[in-house]
Short mmCIF file of N, CA and C in Angstrom, two decimals:
data_model
loop_
_atom_site.label_atom_id
_atom_site.label_comp_id
_atom_site.label_asym_id
_atom_site.label_seq_id
_atom_site.Cartn_x
_atom_site.Cartn_y
_atom_site.Cartn_z
N MET A 32 82.82 -116.68 105.99
CA MET A 32 83.75 -115.97 104.80
C MET A 32 85.31 -115.23 105.83
N SER A 33 86.20 -115.24 104.62
CA SER A 33 87.46 -115.17 105.23
C SER A 33 88.10 -113.72 105.05
N VAL A 34 88.82 -113.35 106.35
CA VAL A 34 88.82 -111.75 106.00
C VAL A 34 89.90 -112.12 105.45
N THR A 35 90.55 -110.69 104.50
CA THR A 35 90.59 -109.94 103.44
C THR A 35 91.69 -109.09 103.38
N THR A 36 90.43 -108.32 104.02
CA THR A 36 91.23 -106.62 104.02
C THR A 36 91.63 -106.38 105.54
N VAL A 37 92.44 -105.43 104.94
CA VAL A 37 92.91 -104.82 106.81
C VAL A 37 92.95 -103.37 106.44
N LYS A 38 92.45 -102.63 107.33
CA LYS A 38 92.26 -100.86 107.70
C LYS A 38 93.58 -100.61 108.07
N VAL A 39 94.50 -100.04 107.46
CA VAL A 39 95.26 -99.08 108.26
C VAL A 39 95.50 -97.95 108.74
N SER A 40 95.61 -97.68 109.84
CA SER A 40 95.12 -95.56 110.48
C SER A 40 96.38 -95.13 110.35
N ASN A 41 96.55 -94.02 110.95
CA ASN A 41 97.22 -93.18 111.12
C ASN A 41 98.31 -93.16 110.25
N LEU A 42 98.33 -93.21 108.92
CA LEU A 42 99.48 -92.99 107.42
C LEU A 42 100.11 -92.00 107.41
N SER A 43 101.49 -91.75 107.71
CA SER A 43 101.58 -90.54 107.01
C SER A 43 101.32 -89.74 106.00
N LEU A 44 101.06 -88.46 105.89
CA LEU A 44 100.50 -87.87 104.64
C LEU A 44 101.49 -88.16 103.31
N GLY A 45 103.17 -88.17 103.92
CA GLY A 45 103.86 -88.84 103.10
C GLY A 45 103.98 -89.98 102.23
N ALA A 46 102.94 -90.86 102.88
CA ALA A 46 102.89 -92.21 102.60
C ALA A 46 101.91 -92.52 100.85
N SER A 47 102.57 -93.08 100.14
CA SER A 47 102.13 -92.89 98.99
C SER A 47 101.48 -94.56 99.28
N GLU A 48 100.53 -94.93 97.65
CA GLU A 48 100.29 -96.14 97.60
C GLU A 48 101.08 -96.88 97.40
N ARG A 49 102.07 -96.90 96.74
CA ARG A 49 103.26 -97.65 96.68
C ARG A 49 104.15 -97.96 97.65
N ASP A 50 104.46 -97.22 98.71
CA ASP A 50 104.66 -97.31 100.09
C ASP A 50 103.53 -98.37 100.78
N VAL A 51 102.78 -97.88 100.40
CA VAL A 51 102.07 -99.13 101.44
C VAL A 51 102.17 -101.06 100.62
N LYS A 52 101.87 -100.68 99.47
CA LYS A 52 102.13 -102.08 98.58
C LYS A 52 103.25 -102.63 98.84
N GLU A 53 104.21 -101.69 98.80
CA GLU A 53 105.70 -102.57 99.29
C GLU A 53 105.85 -102.53 100.64
N PHE A 54 105.16 -101.79 101.49
CA PHE A 54 105.53 -102.31 103.18
C PHE A 54 104.79 -103.98 103.08
N PHE A 55 103.57 -103.83 102.46
CA PHE A 55 102.74 -105.01 102.91
C PHE A 55 102.84 -106.37 101.88
N SER A 56 103.71 -106.17 101.06
CA SER A 56 103.52 -107.08 100.18
C SER A 56 104.49 -108.36 100.93
N PHE A 57 105.35 -108.28 101.93
CA PHE A 57 105.87 -108.98 102.56
C PHE A 57 104.68 -110.04 103.15
N SER A 58 104.13 -109.66 103.39
CA SER A 58 102.57 -110.18 103.92
C SER A 58 101.78 -111.30 103.06
N GLY A 59 101.83 -110.84 102.12
CA GLY A 59 101.22 -111.67 100.77
C GLY A 59 100.64 -110.52 99.72
N ASP A 60 100.28 -111.09 98.73
CA ASP A 60 99.92 -110.82 97.27
C ASP A 60 98.56 -110.26 97.62
N ILE A 61 98.73 -108.63 97.11
CA ILE A 61 98.23 -107.64 97.11
C ILE A 61 96.95 -107.47 95.69
N GLU A 62 95.93 -107.68 96.60
CA GLU A 62 94.97 -107.48 95.78
C GLU A 62 94.36 -106.32 95.11
N TYR A 63 94.33 -105.21 95.73
CA TYR A 63 94.34 -103.62 95.82
C TYR A 63 94.75 -102.88 97.06
N VAL A 64 94.73 -101.41 97.39
CA VAL A 64 94.94 -100.47 98.08
C VAL A 64 94.30 -99.71 97.79
N GLU A 65 93.59 -99.08 98.73
CA GLU A 65 92.39 -97.62 98.60
C GLU A 65 92.99 -96.88 99.30
N MET A 66 93.20 -95.65 99.22
CA MET A 66 93.84 -94.86 100.42
C MET A 66 93.01 -93.48 100.69
N ARG A 67 92.59 -92.99 101.68
CA ARG A 67 91.52 -92.30 102.03
C ARG A 67 92.38 -90.95 102.88
N SER A 68 91.78 -89.56 102.82
CA SER A 68 91.85 -89.04 103.61
C SER A 68 91.25 -89.17 105.29
N ASP A 69 92.26 -88.77 106.61
CA ASP A 69 91.18 -88.78 107.53
C ASP A 69 91.52 -88.10 108.02
N THR A 70 92.41 -87.43 108.69
CA THR A 70 92.63 -86.45 109.38
C THR A 70 93.38 -85.50 108.85
N GLU A 71 93.54 -83.66 109.19
CA GLU A 71 94.71 -82.83 108.85
C GLU A 71 95.92 -83.39 108.33
N ARG A 72 96.17 -84.88 109.53
CA ARG A 72 97.62 -85.00 109.19
C ARG A 72 97.99 -86.78 109.36
N SER A 73 96.88 -87.11 108.68
CA SER A 73 96.83 -88.88 108.49
C SER A 73 95.62 -89.10 107.55
N GLN A 74 96.67 -90.11 106.92
CA GLN A 74 95.61 -91.10 106.02
C GLN A 74 95.19 -91.82 106.29
N ILE A 75 94.53 -93.10 105.61
CA ILE A 75 93.95 -94.29 106.23
C ILE A 75 93.71 -95.31 104.88
N ALA A 76 94.24 -96.24 104.80
CA ALA A 76 93.98 -97.15 103.65
C ALA A 76 93.52 -98.71 104.43
N PHE A 77 92.86 -98.90 102.87
CA PHE A 77 92.23 -100.52 102.70
C PHE A 77 92.87 -100.93 101.92
N VAL A 78 94.06 -102.34 102.86
CA VAL A 78 93.89 -102.99 101.93
C VAL A 78 93.63 -104.64 101.99
N THR A 79 93.61 -104.72 100.62
CA THR A 79 92.68 -106.41 99.72
C THR A 79 93.97 -106.97 99.89
N PHE A 80 93.70 -108.23 100.60
CA PHE A 80 94.95 -109.37 100.04
C PHE A 80 93.91 -110.49 98.93
N LYS A 81 95.09 -111.19 98.01
CA LYS A 81 94.34 -111.82 97.61
C LYS A 81 93.64 -112.98 98.28
N ASP A 82 94.35 -113.74 99.62
CA ASP A 82 94.07 -114.85 100.23
C ASP A 82 93.47 -114.00 101.84
N ALA A 83 93.55 -114.70 102.66
CA ALA A 83 93.02 -114.01 104.29
C ALA A 83 94.33 -114.89 104.38
N GLN A 84 95.32 -115.49 104.52
CA GLN A 84 96.67 -115.86 105.11
C GLN A 84 97.85 -114.27 104.99
N GLY A 85 96.88 -113.79 103.91
CA GLY A 85 97.97 -112.49 103.77
C GLY A 85 97.53 -111.03 104.60
N ALA A 86 96.53 -110.91 105.09
CA ALA A 86 95.51 -110.64 106.00
C ALA A 86 96.07 -110.50 107.13
N GLU A 87 95.96 -111.94 107.41
CA GLU A 87 96.57 -112.47 108.86
C GLU A 87 98.04 -111.96 109.42
N THR A 88 98.47 -112.87 108.37
CA THR A 88 100.49 -112.10 108.10
C THR A 88 100.29 -111.02 108.78
N ALA A 89 99.26 -109.65 108.06
CA ALA A 89 100.33 -108.57 107.68
C ALA A 89 99.62 -108.16 109.50
N VAL A 90 98.83 -108.42 110.18
CA VAL A 90 98.42 -108.31 111.78
C VAL A 90 99.11 -109.15 112.61
N LEU A 91 99.70 -110.34 112.22
CA LEU A 91 100.41 -110.88 113.21
C LEU A 91 102.14 -109.73 112.82
N LEU A 92 102.00 -109.50 111.95
CA LEU A 92 103.67 -108.61 111.70
C LEU A 92 103.49 -107.31 112.30
N SER A 93 102.22 -106.79 112.59
CA SER A 93 102.45 -105.19 112.92
C SER A 93 101.99 -105.56 114.51
N ARG A 94 102.84 -105.50 115.63
CA ARG A 94 102.92 -104.95 116.57
C ARG A 94 103.68 -103.63 117.18
N THR A 95 101.81 -102.34 117.18
CA THR A 95 102.75 -101.37 117.78
C THR A 95 101.58 -100.49 118.48
N LYS A 96 100.91 -99.82 118.98
CA LYS A 96 99.84 -99.20 119.71
C LYS A 96 99.14 -98.93 118.90
N GLU A 97 99.13 -98.78 117.40
CA GLU A 97 98.07 -97.87 116.75
C GLU A 97 97.10 -99.35 116.01
N LYS A 98 95.78 -98.77 115.71
CA LYS A 98 94.99 -100.01 115.54
C LYS A 98 95.09 -100.35 114.35
N VAL A 99 95.03 -101.80 113.79
CA VAL A 99 94.37 -101.99 112.47
C VAL A 99 92.96 -102.81 112.72
N VAL A 100 92.05 -102.52 111.76
CA VAL A 100 91.33 -103.45 112.22
C VAL A 100 91.09 -103.86 110.69
N VAL A 101 90.51 -105.15 111.28
CA VAL A 101 90.20 -106.40 110.20
C VAL A 101 89.01 -106.79 110.00
N ALA A 102 88.86 -106.81 108.52
CA ALA A 102 86.98 -106.49 108.42
C ALA A 102 86.89 -107.16 107.27
N GLU A 103 85.98 -108.17 107.31
CA GLU A 103 85.56 -108.89 106.56
C GLU A 103 84.95 -108.20 104.82
N ASP A 104 85.37 -108.82 103.82
CA ASP A 104 85.04 -107.98 102.62
C ASP A 104 83.26 -107.11 102.94
N GLU A 105 82.12 -107.63 103.15
CA GLU A 105 81.06 -107.28 103.45
C GLU A 105 81.10 -106.20 105.06
N GLN A 106 81.67 -106.28 105.63
CA GLN A 106 81.76 -105.79 106.79
C GLN A 106 83.02 -104.41 106.55
N ARG A 107 83.84 -104.36 105.19
CA ARG A 107 84.68 -103.29 104.98
C ARG A 107 83.79 -102.71 103.94
N ARG A 108 82.76 -102.73 103.07
CA ARG A 108 81.87 -101.68 102.80
C ARG A 108 81.48 -101.42 103.75
N LYS A 109 80.74 -101.97 104.43
CA LYS A 109 79.82 -100.82 105.82
C LYS A 109 80.88 -100.06 106.28
N MET A 110 82.41 -101.07 106.97
CA MET A 110 82.97 -99.32 107.47
C MET A 110 83.12 -98.33 105.95
N VAL A 111 83.49 -98.57 105.40
CA VAL A 111 83.63 -97.10 104.36
C VAL A 111 82.98 -96.23 104.23
N ASP A 112 81.17 -96.82 104.11
CA ASP A 112 80.22 -96.36 104.32
C ASP A 112 80.29 -95.20 105.49
N ASP A 113 80.26 -96.29 106.30
CA ASP A 113 79.99 -95.80 108.16
C ASP A 113 81.25 -94.68 108.48
N PHE A 114 82.12 -95.09 107.79
CA PHE A 114 83.10 -93.67 108.02
C PHE A 114 83.15 -92.50 106.87
N ALA A 115 82.21 -92.59 105.80
CA ALA A 115 82.03 -91.06 104.99
C ALA A 115 80.89 -90.25 105.62
N GLN A 116 79.93 -91.45 106.02
CA GLN A 116 79.08 -90.71 106.70
C GLN A 116 79.38 -90.01 108.58
N VAL A 117 79.96 -90.95 109.47
CA VAL A 117 80.37 -90.00 110.00
C VAL A 117 81.58 -88.59 110.00
N HIS A 118 82.45 -88.95 108.98
CA HIS A 118 83.63 -87.97 108.60
C HIS A 118 82.93 -86.44 108.18
N LEU A 119 81.40 -86.77 106.92
CA LEU A 119 80.73 -86.09 106.65
C LEU A 119 80.11 -85.12 107.50
N SER A 120 79.38 -85.97 108.77
CA SER A 120 78.73 -85.26 109.53
C SER A 120 79.47 -84.82 110.70
N GLU A 121 80.75 -85.13 110.61
CA GLU A 121 80.76 -84.55 112.09
C GLU A 121 80.60 -85.12 113.41
N SER A 122 80.40 -86.26 113.37
CA SER A 122 79.37 -86.74 114.80
C SER A 122 80.69 -86.33 116.21
N PRO A 123 80.31 -86.54 116.94
CA PRO A 123 81.10 -86.50 118.06
C PRO A 123 81.55 -87.65 118.53
N LYS A 124 82.93 -88.00 118.81
CA LYS A 124 83.32 -88.86 118.91
C LYS A 124 82.70 -89.38 120.23
N GLY A 125 82.69 -91.05 120.32
CA GLY A 125 82.01 -91.78 121.31
C GLY A 125 80.62 -92.09 120.95
N SER A 126 80.31 -91.48 119.73
CA SER A 126 78.50 -91.54 119.75
C SER A 126 78.17 -92.78 119.01
N ASP A 127 79.37 -93.51 118.50
CA ASP A 127 79.19 -94.81 117.32
C ASP A 127 78.84 -95.57 118.07
N SER A 128 77.61 -96.34 117.39
CA SER A 128 77.06 -97.40 118.21
C SER A 128 78.57 -98.80 117.58
N ASP A 129 78.39 -100.03 118.94
CA ASP A 129 79.81 -100.61 118.73
C ASP A 129 78.80 -102.20 117.57
N GLU A 130 77.67 -102.18 117.84
CA GLU A 130 76.77 -102.90 116.87
C GLU A 130 77.53 -103.69 115.97
N SER A 131 78.26 -102.99 114.81
CA SER A 131 78.55 -103.59 113.65
C SER A 131 79.85 -103.67 113.15
N LYS A 132 80.62 -103.05 114.27
CA LYS A 132 82.65 -102.84 113.86
C LYS A 132 82.65 -103.76 114.30
N PRO A 133 84.03 -104.03 113.37
CA PRO A 133 84.84 -105.06 113.76
C PRO A 133 85.46 -104.79 114.72
N ALA A 134 86.39 -106.26 115.16
CA ALA A 134 86.77 -105.90 116.45
C ALA A 134 88.37 -105.45 116.60
N PRO A 135 88.73 -104.48 116.66
CA PRO A 135 90.49 -103.79 116.94
C PRO A 135 91.34 -105.30 117.01
N VAL A 136 92.19 -104.69 116.47
CA VAL A 136 93.54 -105.71 116.87
C VAL A 136 94.97 -104.83 116.99
N GLN A 137 96.27 -104.98 117.84
CA GLN A 137 97.28 -104.43 117.43
C GLN A 137 97.96 -104.12 115.86
N GLY A 138 98.52 -103.05 115.53
CA GLY A 138 98.41 -102.77 114.00
C GLY A 138 99.86 -102.00 113.73
N LEU A 139 99.84 -101.35 113.37
CA LEU A 139 101.11 -100.92 112.94
C LEU A 139 101.16 -98.77 112.17
N ILE A 140 102.36 -98.59 112.35
CA ILE A 140 102.48 -97.32 112.20
C ILE A 140 103.22 -97.36 110.98
N LEU A 141 102.84 -96.24 109.73
CA LEU A 141 103.85 -96.03 108.67
C LEU A 141 104.56 -94.64 108.49
#
């Protein structure tokens, strides 16, 4: 299965779905964007491209110290569920299992 979804973290609270779409439109055709609160100071976005090339381009063009997690669609669903569980239970950092986590790659900040 091809990777089509990227997770963008550390987004400014002022960034809108439109901003994210505009920024990533240079990488490829976007199917949809899902945004969620992350911390009091940031939010995250899941950007799903119509094809894997868009997701790959987004990762290649993002060269900062922040993380972007690239996940296949099935992994994305699990990642969203896991995020909701961790966020709601407020489990301590470092207690997450590495078993089913997608590998982090270099990413970007908006």
